[in-house]
Coordinates of C-alpha atoms and ligand atoms in Angstrom, one line a residue:
X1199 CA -2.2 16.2 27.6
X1200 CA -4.7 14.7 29.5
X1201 CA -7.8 17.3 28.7
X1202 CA -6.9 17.8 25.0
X1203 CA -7.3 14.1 24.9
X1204 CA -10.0 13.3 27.4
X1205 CA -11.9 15.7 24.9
X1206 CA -11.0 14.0 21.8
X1207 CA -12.3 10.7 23.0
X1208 CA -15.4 12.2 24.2
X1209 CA -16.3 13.7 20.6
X1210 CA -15.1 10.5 18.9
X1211 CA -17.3 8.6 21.6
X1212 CA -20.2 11.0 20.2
X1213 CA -19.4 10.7 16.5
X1214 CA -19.1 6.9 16.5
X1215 CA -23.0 6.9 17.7
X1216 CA -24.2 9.6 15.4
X1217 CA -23.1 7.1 12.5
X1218 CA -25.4 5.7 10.5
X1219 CA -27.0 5.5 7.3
X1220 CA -27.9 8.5 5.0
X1221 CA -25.6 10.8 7.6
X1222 CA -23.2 12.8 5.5
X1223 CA -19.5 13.3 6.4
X1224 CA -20.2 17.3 6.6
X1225 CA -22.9 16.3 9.3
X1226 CA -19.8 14.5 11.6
X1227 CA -17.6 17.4 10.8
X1228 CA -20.0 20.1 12.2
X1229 CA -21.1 18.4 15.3
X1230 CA -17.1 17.7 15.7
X1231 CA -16.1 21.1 15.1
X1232 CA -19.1 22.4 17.5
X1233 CA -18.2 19.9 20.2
X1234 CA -14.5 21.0 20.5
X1235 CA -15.2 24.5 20.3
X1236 CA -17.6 23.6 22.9
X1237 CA -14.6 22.0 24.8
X1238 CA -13.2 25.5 24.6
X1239 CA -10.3 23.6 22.3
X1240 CA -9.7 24.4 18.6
X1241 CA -9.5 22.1 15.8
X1242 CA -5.8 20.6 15.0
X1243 CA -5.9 19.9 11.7
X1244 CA -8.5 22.7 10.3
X1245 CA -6.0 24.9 8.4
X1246 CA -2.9 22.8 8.6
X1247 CA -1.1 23.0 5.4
X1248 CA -4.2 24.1 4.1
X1249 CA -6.5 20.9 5.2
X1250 CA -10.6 22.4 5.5
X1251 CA -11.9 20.8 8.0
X1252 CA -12.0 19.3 11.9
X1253 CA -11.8 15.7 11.0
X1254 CA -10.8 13.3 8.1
X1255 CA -13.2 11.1 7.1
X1256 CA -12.0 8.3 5.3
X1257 CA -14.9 5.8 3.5
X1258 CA -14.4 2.5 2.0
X1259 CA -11.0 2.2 0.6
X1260 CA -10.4 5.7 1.0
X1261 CA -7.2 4.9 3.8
X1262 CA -6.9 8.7 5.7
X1263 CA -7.4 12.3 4.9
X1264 CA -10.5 12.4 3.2
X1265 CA -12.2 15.8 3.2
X1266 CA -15.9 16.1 4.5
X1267 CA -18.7 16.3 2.3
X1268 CA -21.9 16.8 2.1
X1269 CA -22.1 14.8 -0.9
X1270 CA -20.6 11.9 0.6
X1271 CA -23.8 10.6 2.5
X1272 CA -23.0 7.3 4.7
X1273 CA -24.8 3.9 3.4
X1274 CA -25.4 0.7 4.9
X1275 CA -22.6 -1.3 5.0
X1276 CA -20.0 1.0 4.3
X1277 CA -16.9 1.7 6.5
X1278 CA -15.9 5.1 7.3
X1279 CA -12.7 6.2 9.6
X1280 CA -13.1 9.4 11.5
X1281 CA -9.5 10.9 12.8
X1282 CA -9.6 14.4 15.0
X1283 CA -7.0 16.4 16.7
X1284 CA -7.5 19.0 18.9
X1285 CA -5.7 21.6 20.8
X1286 CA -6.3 22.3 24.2
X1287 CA -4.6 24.7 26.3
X1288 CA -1.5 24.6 24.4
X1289 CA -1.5 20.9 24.1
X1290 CA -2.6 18.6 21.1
X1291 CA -4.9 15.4 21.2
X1292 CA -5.2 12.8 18.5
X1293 CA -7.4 9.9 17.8
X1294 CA -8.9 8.0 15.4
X1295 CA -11.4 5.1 14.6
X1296 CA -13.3 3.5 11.8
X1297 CA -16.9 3.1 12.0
X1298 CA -19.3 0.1 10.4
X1299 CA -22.0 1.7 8.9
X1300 CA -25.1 -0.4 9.6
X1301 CA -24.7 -4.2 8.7
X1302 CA -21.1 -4.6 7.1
X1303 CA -19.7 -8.2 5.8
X1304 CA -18.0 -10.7 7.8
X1305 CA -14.6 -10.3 5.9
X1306 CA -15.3 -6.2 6.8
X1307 CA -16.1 -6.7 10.4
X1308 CA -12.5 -8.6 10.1
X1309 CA -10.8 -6.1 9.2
X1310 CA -11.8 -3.8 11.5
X1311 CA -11.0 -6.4 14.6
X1312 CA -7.9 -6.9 13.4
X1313 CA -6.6 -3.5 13.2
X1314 CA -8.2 -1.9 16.6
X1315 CA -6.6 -5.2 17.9
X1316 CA -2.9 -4.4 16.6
X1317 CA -3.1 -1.1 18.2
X1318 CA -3.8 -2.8 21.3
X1319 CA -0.6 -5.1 20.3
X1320 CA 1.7 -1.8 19.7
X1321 CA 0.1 -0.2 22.8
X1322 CA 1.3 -3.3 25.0
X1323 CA 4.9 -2.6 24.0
X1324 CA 4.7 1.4 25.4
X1325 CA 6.8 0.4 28.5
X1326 CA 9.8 2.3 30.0
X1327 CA 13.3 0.9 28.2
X1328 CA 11.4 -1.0 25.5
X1329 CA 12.0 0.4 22.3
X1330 CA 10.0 2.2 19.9
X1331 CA 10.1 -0.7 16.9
X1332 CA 8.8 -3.0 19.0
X1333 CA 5.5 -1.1 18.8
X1334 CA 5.9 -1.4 15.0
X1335 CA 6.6 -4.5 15.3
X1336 CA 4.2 -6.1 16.9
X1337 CA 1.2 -4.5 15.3
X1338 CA 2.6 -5.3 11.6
X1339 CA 2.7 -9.1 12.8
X1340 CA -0.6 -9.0 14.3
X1341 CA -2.1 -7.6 11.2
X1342 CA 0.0 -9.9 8.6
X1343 CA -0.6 -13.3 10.2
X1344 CA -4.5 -12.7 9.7
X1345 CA -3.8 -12.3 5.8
X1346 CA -4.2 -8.2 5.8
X1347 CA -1.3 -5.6 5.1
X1348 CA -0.3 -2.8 6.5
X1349 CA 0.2 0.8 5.0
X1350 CA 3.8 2.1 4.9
X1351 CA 3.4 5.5 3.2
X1352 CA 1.8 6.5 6.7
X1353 CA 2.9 6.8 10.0
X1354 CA 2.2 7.2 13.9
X1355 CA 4.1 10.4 15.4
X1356 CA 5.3 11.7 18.8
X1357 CA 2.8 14.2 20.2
X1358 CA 2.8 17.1 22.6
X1359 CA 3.1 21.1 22.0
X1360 CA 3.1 19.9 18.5
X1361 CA 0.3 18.0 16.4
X1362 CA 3.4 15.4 14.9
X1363 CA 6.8 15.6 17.2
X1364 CA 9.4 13.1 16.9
X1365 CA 9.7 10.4 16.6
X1366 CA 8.0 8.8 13.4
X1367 CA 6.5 5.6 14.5
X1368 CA 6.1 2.9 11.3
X1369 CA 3.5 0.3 11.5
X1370 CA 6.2 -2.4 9.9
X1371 CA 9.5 -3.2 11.0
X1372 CA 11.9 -5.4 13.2
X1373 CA 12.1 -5.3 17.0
X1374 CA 14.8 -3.7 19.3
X1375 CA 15.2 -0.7 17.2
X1376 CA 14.8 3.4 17.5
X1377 CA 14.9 5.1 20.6
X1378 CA 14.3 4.0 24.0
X1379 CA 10.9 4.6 25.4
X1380 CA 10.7 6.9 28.6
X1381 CA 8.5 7.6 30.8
X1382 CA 6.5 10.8 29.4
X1383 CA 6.9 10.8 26.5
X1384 CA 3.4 10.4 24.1
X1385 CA 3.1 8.3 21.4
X1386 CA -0.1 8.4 18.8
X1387 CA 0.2 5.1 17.6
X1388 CA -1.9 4.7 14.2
X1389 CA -2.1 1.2 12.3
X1390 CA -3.7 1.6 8.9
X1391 CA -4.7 -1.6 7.7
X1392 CA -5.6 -2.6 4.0
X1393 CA -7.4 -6.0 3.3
X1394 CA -5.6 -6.0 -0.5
X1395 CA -2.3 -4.4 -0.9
X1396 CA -0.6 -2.4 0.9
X1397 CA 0.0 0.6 -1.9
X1398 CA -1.7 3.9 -1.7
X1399 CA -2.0 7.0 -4.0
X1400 CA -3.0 10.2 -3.1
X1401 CA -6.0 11.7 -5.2
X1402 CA -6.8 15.1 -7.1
X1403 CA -7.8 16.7 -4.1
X1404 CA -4.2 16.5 -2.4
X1405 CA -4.9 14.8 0.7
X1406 CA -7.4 11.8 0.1
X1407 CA -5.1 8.5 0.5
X1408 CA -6.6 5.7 -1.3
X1409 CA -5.6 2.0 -1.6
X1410 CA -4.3 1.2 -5.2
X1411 CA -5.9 -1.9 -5.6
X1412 CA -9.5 -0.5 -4.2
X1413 CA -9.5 -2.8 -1.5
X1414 CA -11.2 -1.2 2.1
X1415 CA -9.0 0.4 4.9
X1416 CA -9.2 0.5 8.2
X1417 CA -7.5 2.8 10.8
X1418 CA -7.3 3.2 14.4
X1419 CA -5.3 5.4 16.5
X1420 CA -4.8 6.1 20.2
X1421 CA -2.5 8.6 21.7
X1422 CA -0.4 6.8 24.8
X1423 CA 1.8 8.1 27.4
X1424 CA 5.0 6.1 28.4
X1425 CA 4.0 5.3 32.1
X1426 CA 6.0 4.2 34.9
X1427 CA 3.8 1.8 35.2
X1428 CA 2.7 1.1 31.8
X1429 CA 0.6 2.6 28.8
X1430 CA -1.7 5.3 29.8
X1431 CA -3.9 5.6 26.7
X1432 CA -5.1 9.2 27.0
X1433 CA -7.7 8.6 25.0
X1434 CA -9.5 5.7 26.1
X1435 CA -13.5 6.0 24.9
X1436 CA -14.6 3.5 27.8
X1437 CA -13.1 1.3 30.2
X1438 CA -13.0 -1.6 28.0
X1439 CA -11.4 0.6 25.2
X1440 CA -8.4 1.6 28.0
X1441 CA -7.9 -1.9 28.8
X1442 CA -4.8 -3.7 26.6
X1443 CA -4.7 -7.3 25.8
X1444 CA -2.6 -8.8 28.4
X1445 CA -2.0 -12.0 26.4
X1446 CA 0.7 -12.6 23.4
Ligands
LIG1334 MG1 -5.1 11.3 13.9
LIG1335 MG1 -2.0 11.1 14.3

């Protein structure tokens, strides 16, 4: 779990910097699907139920699963979330994280502390006998006090042999519920964060999730161990990105 991992946070830790604009969302797609093979790995999500392509890219208020274009060329101020899985030696990885393009707004800039910050708020709750709604819990209160909603169509997922395992893990909900964290088990933990309302649809194309109202989205995911000790966030990008908020 650890090398499927390690290796999506290194291409996501590539991808991030290759953004910019007039890049297409083809061009992060090849160098992604280039990087894992590289990593001797195999795409996750190329060919499951049918899906195209290494990652989802997911612009504006596009929420997750968008398809990779070459006609969707990055501009200034956009946002654009970039999710990859891999498989690695028989074990999956999972990560995502959504990218400013250039010089976004204030409100934008916002939205995207806010949600990498809930994850760090459900990561802090991966402890052994906690349980698995206070994860949900915490980030859906993080996100709400600061005036943004979060997505409930959608949902974090245990992870292992398998790209999504048991158990389902909601971004909303009250504490003390679901079953009992233990120490191994892996969590990708996915807050997707709307700055409107929370509703989505999904378009024509079958997998792009976009907000109803047309407001942006933001969505960051980590996949996390249950440590004795703690939250091991297998993939960390830096040190600082591995390091959850302490405080409450
Ligand atoms: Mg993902
Ligand atoms: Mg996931």
């Amino acid at each position: 779990m650890r090398a499927a991992n390690r290796l999506v946070a290194q291409v996501l830790e590539a991808l991030e910097s290759a953004v910019a604009p007039g890049v297409t969302t083809a061009d992060l797609d090849a160098a992604a699907e280039r990087m894992v093979r590289d990593g001797g790995a195999v795409p996750a999500f190329k060919g499951y139920r049918g899906f195209p392509a290494t990652l989802c890219t997911s612009v504006n208020a596009q929420v997750v699963h968008g398809i990779p274009s070459p006609k969707v060329v990055l501009a200034d101020g956009d946002i654009v979330s970039i999710d990859i899985g891999v498989k690695l030696d028989g074990f999956y990885g999972d990560s995502a994280v959504t990218v400013p393009v250039g010089v976004v707004p204030a409100r934008t800039q916002e939205l995207l502390k806010v949600t990498r910050e809930s994850l760090e708020r459900g990561i802090a709750e991966v402890k052994v006998g906690g349980r698995l709604s206070d994860v949900s819990h915490a980030v859906q209160k993080w996100v709400e006090a600061r005036g943004f909603s979060v997505v409930r169509e959608f949902v974090g997922h245990g992870i292992g042999e398998q790209l999504h395992e048991e158990p389902t893990i909601p971004n909303f909900g009250q504490p003390g519920r679901g079953p009992k964290l233990a120490a191994g088990m892996v969590l990708a933990i996915e807050p997707m964060v709307a700055m409107g309302r929370p509703e989505v649809k999904v378009l024509g194309d079958g997998w792009t999730a976009v907000t109803k109202d047309g407001s942006l989205a933001a969505h960051f995911e980590h996949t996390v161990a249950v440590g004795e000790d703690g939250p091991l966030i297998l993939t960390a990008r830096t040190v600082s990105a591995g390091v959850v908020a302490a405080a409450r």
